[in-house]
PDB file of C-alpha atoms in Angstrom:
ATOM      1  CA  MET A   1      43.466 -57.426 -76.607  1.00  0.00           C
ATOM      2  CA  ASN A   2      45.033 -56.082 -79.780  1.00  0.00           C
ATOM      3  CA  MET A   3      48.337 -54.188 -79.491  1.00  0.00           C
ATOM      4  CA  ASP A   4      49.554 -51.873 -82.194  1.00  0.00           C
ATOM      5  CA  PHE A   5      53.095 -53.065 -82.995  1.00  0.00           C
ATOM      6  CA  ASN A   6      54.189 -49.671 -84.356  1.00  0.00           C
ATOM      7  CA  PHE A   7      52.953 -47.943 -81.211  1.00  0.00           C
ATOM      8  CA  LEU A   8      54.935 -50.406 -79.076  1.00  0.00           C
ATOM      9  CA  MET A   9      58.095 -50.052 -81.180  1.00  0.00           C
ATOM     10  CA  ASN A  10      57.857 -46.252 -81.169  1.00  0.00           C
ATOM     11  CA  ASP A  11      57.848 -46.392 -77.376  1.00  0.00           C
ATOM     12  CA  VAL A  12      60.876 -48.728 -77.332  1.00  0.00           C
ATOM     13  CA  VAL A  13      62.771 -46.462 -79.733  1.00  0.00           C
ATOM     14  CA  ARG A  14      61.830 -43.336 -77.745  1.00  0.00           C
ATOM     15  CA  GLN A  15      63.073 -44.919 -74.522  1.00  0.00           C
ATOM     16  CA  ALA A  16      66.323 -46.082 -76.155  1.00  0.00           C
ATOM     17  CA  ARG A  17      66.945 -42.571 -77.485  1.00  0.00           C
ATOM     18  CA  GLU A  18      66.180 -40.988 -74.108  1.00  0.00           C
ATOM     19  CA  GLU A  19      68.529 -43.363 -72.246  1.00  0.00           C
ATOM     20  CA  ILE A  20      71.550 -42.497 -74.375  1.00  0.00           C
ATOM     21  CA  THR A  21      70.903 -38.753 -74.553  1.00  0.00           C
ATOM     22  CA  ALA A  22      70.389 -38.651 -70.772  1.00  0.00           C
ATOM     23  CA  ALA A  23      73.911 -40.108 -70.501  1.00  0.00           C
ATOM     24  CA  GLY A  24      75.284 -37.094 -72.388  1.00  0.00           C
ATOM     25  CA  TYR A  25      75.397 -38.377 -75.968  1.00  0.00           C
ATOM     26  CA  THR A  26      74.265 -36.213 -78.883  1.00  0.00           C
ATOM     27  CA  GLN A  27      72.001 -37.869 -81.448  1.00  0.00           C
ATOM     28  CA  LEU A  28      73.127 -37.711 -85.050  1.00  0.00           C
ATOM     29  CA  GLN A  29      70.123 -38.249 -87.288  1.00  0.00           C
ATOM     30  CA  THR A  30      71.371 -37.142 -90.709  1.00  0.00           C
ATOM     31  CA  PRO A  31      74.508 -37.816 -92.759  1.00  0.00           C
ATOM     32  CA  GLU A  32      75.343 -34.108 -92.511  1.00  0.00           C
ATOM     33  CA  GLU A  33      75.231 -34.229 -88.702  1.00  0.00           C
ATOM     34  CA  VAL A  34      77.570 -37.244 -88.797  1.00  0.00           C
ATOM     35  CA  GLU A  35      80.052 -35.442 -91.068  1.00  0.00           C
ATOM     36  CA  GLU A  36      79.989 -32.343 -88.858  1.00  0.00           C
ATOM     37  CA  ALA A  37      80.489 -34.349 -85.647  1.00  0.00           C
ATOM     38  CA  PHE A  38      83.262 -36.535 -87.078  1.00  0.00           C
ATOM     39  CA  ALA A  39      85.115 -33.480 -88.420  1.00  0.00           C
ATOM     40  CA  LYS A  40      85.635 -32.121 -84.900  1.00  0.00           C
ATOM     41  CA  LYS A  41      89.147 -32.195 -83.494  1.00  0.00           C
ATOM     42  CA  GLY A  42      89.830 -34.517 -80.587  1.00  0.00           C
ATOM     43  CA  THR A  43      88.353 -37.866 -79.670  1.00  0.00           C
ATOM     44  CA  THR A  44      84.776 -38.897 -80.398  1.00  0.00           C
ATOM     45  CA  LEU A  45      83.000 -41.933 -79.009  1.00  0.00           C
ATOM     46  CA  VAL A  46      80.230 -43.147 -81.292  1.00  0.00           C
ATOM     47  CA  MET A  47      77.596 -45.443 -79.806  1.00  0.00           C
ATOM     48  CA  ILE A  48      75.713 -47.332 -82.529  1.00  0.00           C
ATOM     49  CA  ASN A  49      72.396 -47.775 -80.761  1.00  0.00           C
ATOM     50  CA  SER A  50      69.698 -50.357 -81.447  1.00  0.00           C
ATOM     51  CA  VAL A  51      66.509 -51.746 -79.930  1.00  0.00           C
ATOM     52  CA  CYS A  52      67.883 -55.212 -79.155  1.00  0.00           C
ATOM     53  CA  GLY A  53      68.164 -56.502 -75.613  1.00  0.00           C
ATOM     54  CA  CYS A  54      71.951 -56.314 -75.481  1.00  0.00           C
ATOM     55  CA  ALA A  55      71.755 -52.606 -76.357  1.00  0.00           C
ATOM     56  CA  GLY A  56      69.364 -51.890 -73.488  1.00  0.00           C
ATOM     57  CA  GLY A  57      70.844 -54.274 -70.968  1.00  0.00           C
ATOM     58  CA  ILE A  58      74.545 -53.929 -71.731  1.00  0.00           C
ATOM     59  CA  ALA A  59      75.615 -51.308 -74.296  1.00  0.00           C
ATOM     60  CA  ARG A  60      73.650 -48.258 -73.142  1.00  0.00           C
ATOM     61  CA  PRO A  61      74.511 -48.809 -69.454  1.00  0.00           C
ATOM     62  CA  ALA A  62      78.167 -49.279 -70.469  1.00  0.00           C
ATOM     63  CA  ALA A  63      78.014 -46.089 -72.556  1.00  0.00           C
ATOM     64  CA  ALA A  64      76.743 -44.181 -69.526  1.00  0.00           C
ATOM     65  CA  HIS A  65      79.222 -45.579 -67.014  1.00  0.00           C
ATOM     66  CA  SER A  66      82.368 -45.754 -69.148  1.00  0.00           C
ATOM     67  CA  ILE A  67      82.706 -41.979 -69.351  1.00  0.00           C
ATOM     68  CA  HIS A  68      83.412 -41.773 -65.606  1.00  0.00           C
ATOM     69  CA  ASN A  69      87.137 -42.145 -66.196  1.00  0.00           C
ATOM     70  CA  ASP A  70      90.154 -39.840 -65.859  1.00  0.00           C
ATOM     71  CA  LYS A  71      90.687 -40.037 -69.614  1.00  0.00           C
ATOM     72  CA  ARG A  72      87.579 -39.822 -71.719  1.00  0.00           C
ATOM     73  CA  PRO A  73      86.468 -38.722 -75.192  1.00  0.00           C
ATOM     74  CA  ASP A  74      86.000 -35.060 -76.016  1.00  0.00           C
ATOM     75  CA  HIS A  75      82.731 -35.752 -77.835  1.00  0.00           C
ATOM     76  CA  LEU A  76      79.953 -38.306 -77.253  1.00  0.00           C
ATOM     77  CA  VAL A  77      77.600 -39.053 -80.135  1.00  0.00           C
ATOM     78  CA  THR A  78      75.146 -41.740 -81.159  1.00  0.00           C
ATOM     79  CA  VAL A  79      73.508 -43.019 -84.324  1.00  0.00           C
ATOM     80  CA  PHE A  80      70.501 -45.345 -84.236  1.00  0.00           C
ATOM     81  CA  ALA A  81      70.762 -48.434 -86.451  1.00  0.00           C
ATOM     82  CA  GLY A  82      67.457 -49.337 -88.092  1.00  0.00           C
ATOM     83  CA  GLN A  83      65.978 -45.921 -87.314  1.00  0.00           C
ATOM     84  CA  ASP A  84      68.259 -43.208 -88.674  1.00  0.00           C
ATOM     85  CA  LYS A  85      69.452 -45.355 -91.551  1.00  0.00           C
ATOM     86  CA  GLU A  86      71.256 -42.722 -93.631  1.00  0.00           C
ATOM     87  CA  ALA A  87      73.118 -41.325 -90.602  1.00  0.00           C
ATOM     88  CA  THR A  88      74.097 -44.830 -89.514  1.00  0.00           C
ATOM     89  CA  ALA A  89      75.326 -45.701 -93.016  1.00  0.00           C
ATOM     90  CA  LYS A  90      77.403 -42.505 -93.101  1.00  0.00           C
ATOM     91  CA  ALA A  91      78.915 -43.257 -89.683  1.00  0.00           C
ATOM     92  CA  ARG A  92      79.707 -46.833 -90.713  1.00  0.00           C
ATOM     93  CA  SER A  93      81.528 -45.552 -93.796  1.00  0.00           C
ATOM     94  CA  TYR A  94      84.229 -44.312 -91.380  1.00  0.00           C
ATOM     95  CA  PHE A  95      84.611 -47.753 -89.752  1.00  0.00           C
ATOM     96  CA  VAL A  96      86.737 -49.291 -92.499  1.00  0.00           C
ATOM     97  CA  GLY A  97      87.614 -52.922 -91.913  1.00  0.00           C
ATOM     98  CA  TYR A  98      84.691 -53.566 -89.573  1.00  0.00           C
ATOM     99  CA  PRO A  99      81.398 -55.104 -90.683  1.00  0.00           C
ATOM    100  CA  PRO A 100      78.188 -53.332 -89.624  1.00  0.00           C
ATOM    101  CA  SER A 101      77.124 -54.363 -86.147  1.00  0.00           C
ATOM    102  CA  SER A 102      74.816 -52.932 -83.551  1.00  0.00           C
ATOM    103  CA  PRO A 103      75.041 -52.194 -80.825  1.00  0.00           C
ATOM    104  CA  SER A 104      78.690 -51.257 -81.048  1.00  0.00           C
ATOM    105  CA  PHE A 105      81.106 -48.449 -80.245  1.00  0.00           C
ATOM    106  CA  ALA A 106      83.675 -46.647 -82.371  1.00  0.00           C
ATOM    107  CA  LEU A 107      86.368 -44.374 -81.010  1.00  0.00           C
ATOM    108  CA  LEU A 108      87.681 -41.783 -83.455  1.00  0.00           C
ATOM    109  CA  LYS A 109      90.477 -39.268 -83.107  1.00  0.00           C
ATOM    110  CA  ASP A 110      90.386 -36.267 -85.425  1.00  0.00           C
ATOM    111  CA  GLY A 111      87.890 -38.148 -87.602  1.00  0.00           C
ATOM    112  CA  GLU A 112      90.022 -41.282 -87.932  1.00  0.00           C
ATOM    113  CA  LEU A 113      88.994 -44.630 -86.477  1.00  0.00           C
ATOM    114  CA  CYS A 114      91.142 -45.754 -83.544  1.00  0.00           C
ATOM    115  CA  THR A 115      89.259 -48.831 -82.391  1.00  0.00           C
ATOM    116  CA  MET A 116      85.863 -50.474 -82.116  1.00  0.00           C
ATOM    117  CA  VAL A 117      83.959 -52.546 -79.614  1.00  0.00           C
ATOM    118  CA  GLU A 118      81.765 -54.762 -81.767  1.00  0.00           C
ATOM    119  CA  ARG A 119      78.501 -56.496 -80.981  1.00  0.00           C
ATOM    120  CA  HIS A 120      80.237 -59.832 -80.365  1.00  0.00           C
ATOM    121  CA  GLU A 121      82.206 -58.078 -77.582  1.00  0.00           C
ATOM    122  CA  ILE A 122      78.943 -56.798 -76.054  1.00  0.00           C
ATOM    123  CA  GLU A 123      76.326 -59.515 -76.491  1.00  0.00           C
ATOM    124  CA  GLY A 124      76.625 -62.161 -73.784  1.00  0.00           C
ATOM    125  CA  HIS A 125      78.986 -60.034 -71.687  1.00  0.00           C
ATOM    126  CA  ASP A 126      78.183 -58.034 -68.583  1.00  0.00           C
ATOM    127  CA  PRO A 127      78.073 -54.218 -68.758  1.00  0.00           C
ATOM    128  CA  MET A 128      81.199 -53.823 -66.606  1.00  0.00           C
ATOM    129  CA  SER A 129      83.336 -55.855 -69.008  1.00  0.00           C
ATOM    130  CA  VAL A 130      82.217 -53.520 -71.814  1.00  0.00           C
ATOM    131  CA  VAL A 131      82.950 -50.502 -69.590  1.00  0.00           C
ATOM    132  CA  GLN A 132      86.441 -51.938 -69.062  1.00  0.00           C
ATOM    133  CA  LYS A 133      87.025 -52.354 -72.831  1.00  0.00           C
ATOM    134  CA  LEU A 134      85.902 -48.788 -73.461  1.00  0.00           C
ATOM    135  CA  GLN A 135      87.992 -47.341 -70.654  1.00  0.00           C
ATOM    136  CA  GLU A 136      91.066 -49.223 -71.901  1.00  0.00           C
ATOM    137  CA  ALA A 137      90.541 -47.510 -75.258  1.00  0.00           C
ATOM    138  CA  PHE A 138      90.059 -44.139 -73.524  1.00  0.00           C
ATOM    139  CA  ASP A 139      93.292 -44.632 -71.584  1.00  0.00           C
ATOM    140  CA  LYS A 140      95.125 -45.333 -74.830  1.00  0.00           C
ATOM    141  CA  TYR A 141      93.651 -42.642 -77.108  1.00  0.00           C
ATOM    142  CA  CYS A 142      92.064 -39.893 -74.971  1.00  0.00           C
ATOM    143  CA  GLU A 143      93.422 -37.028 -72.900  1.00  0.00           C
ATOM    144  CA  GLU A 144      92.878 -36.601 -69.176  1.00  0.00           C
ATOM    145  CA  VAL A 145      90.079 -34.203 -68.277  1.00  0.00           C
TER     146      VAL A 145
END
């Protein structure tokens, strides 16, 4: 049996995209979309998506569940590392002081970085501990809805 690797990866990427958009996140696939989204007033949670196991098993579930909180971001967006490379590079240009990592989360307020949850805070942790980190950031920087 001979599997086409690209066919398999396309399916993995499609599923990863569907999981995060089903949770209410808007995909940003170009640098222009990133600039437009980050220019919005209020708080924006950015999920830097990837195809790795910790993205599927920890980060995307945490992204979906963390937003069930009294205080939560005004905007939910995602860029896909390794897939939408220019959009991801543009998003990362806002994360001054943090090395590129995926999966990860960035919380911005009026286009300025407030905090990040980096890969080392996701990989090897359970989804609920990541939910807790995100909700702590929401409680600090977001308004009640």
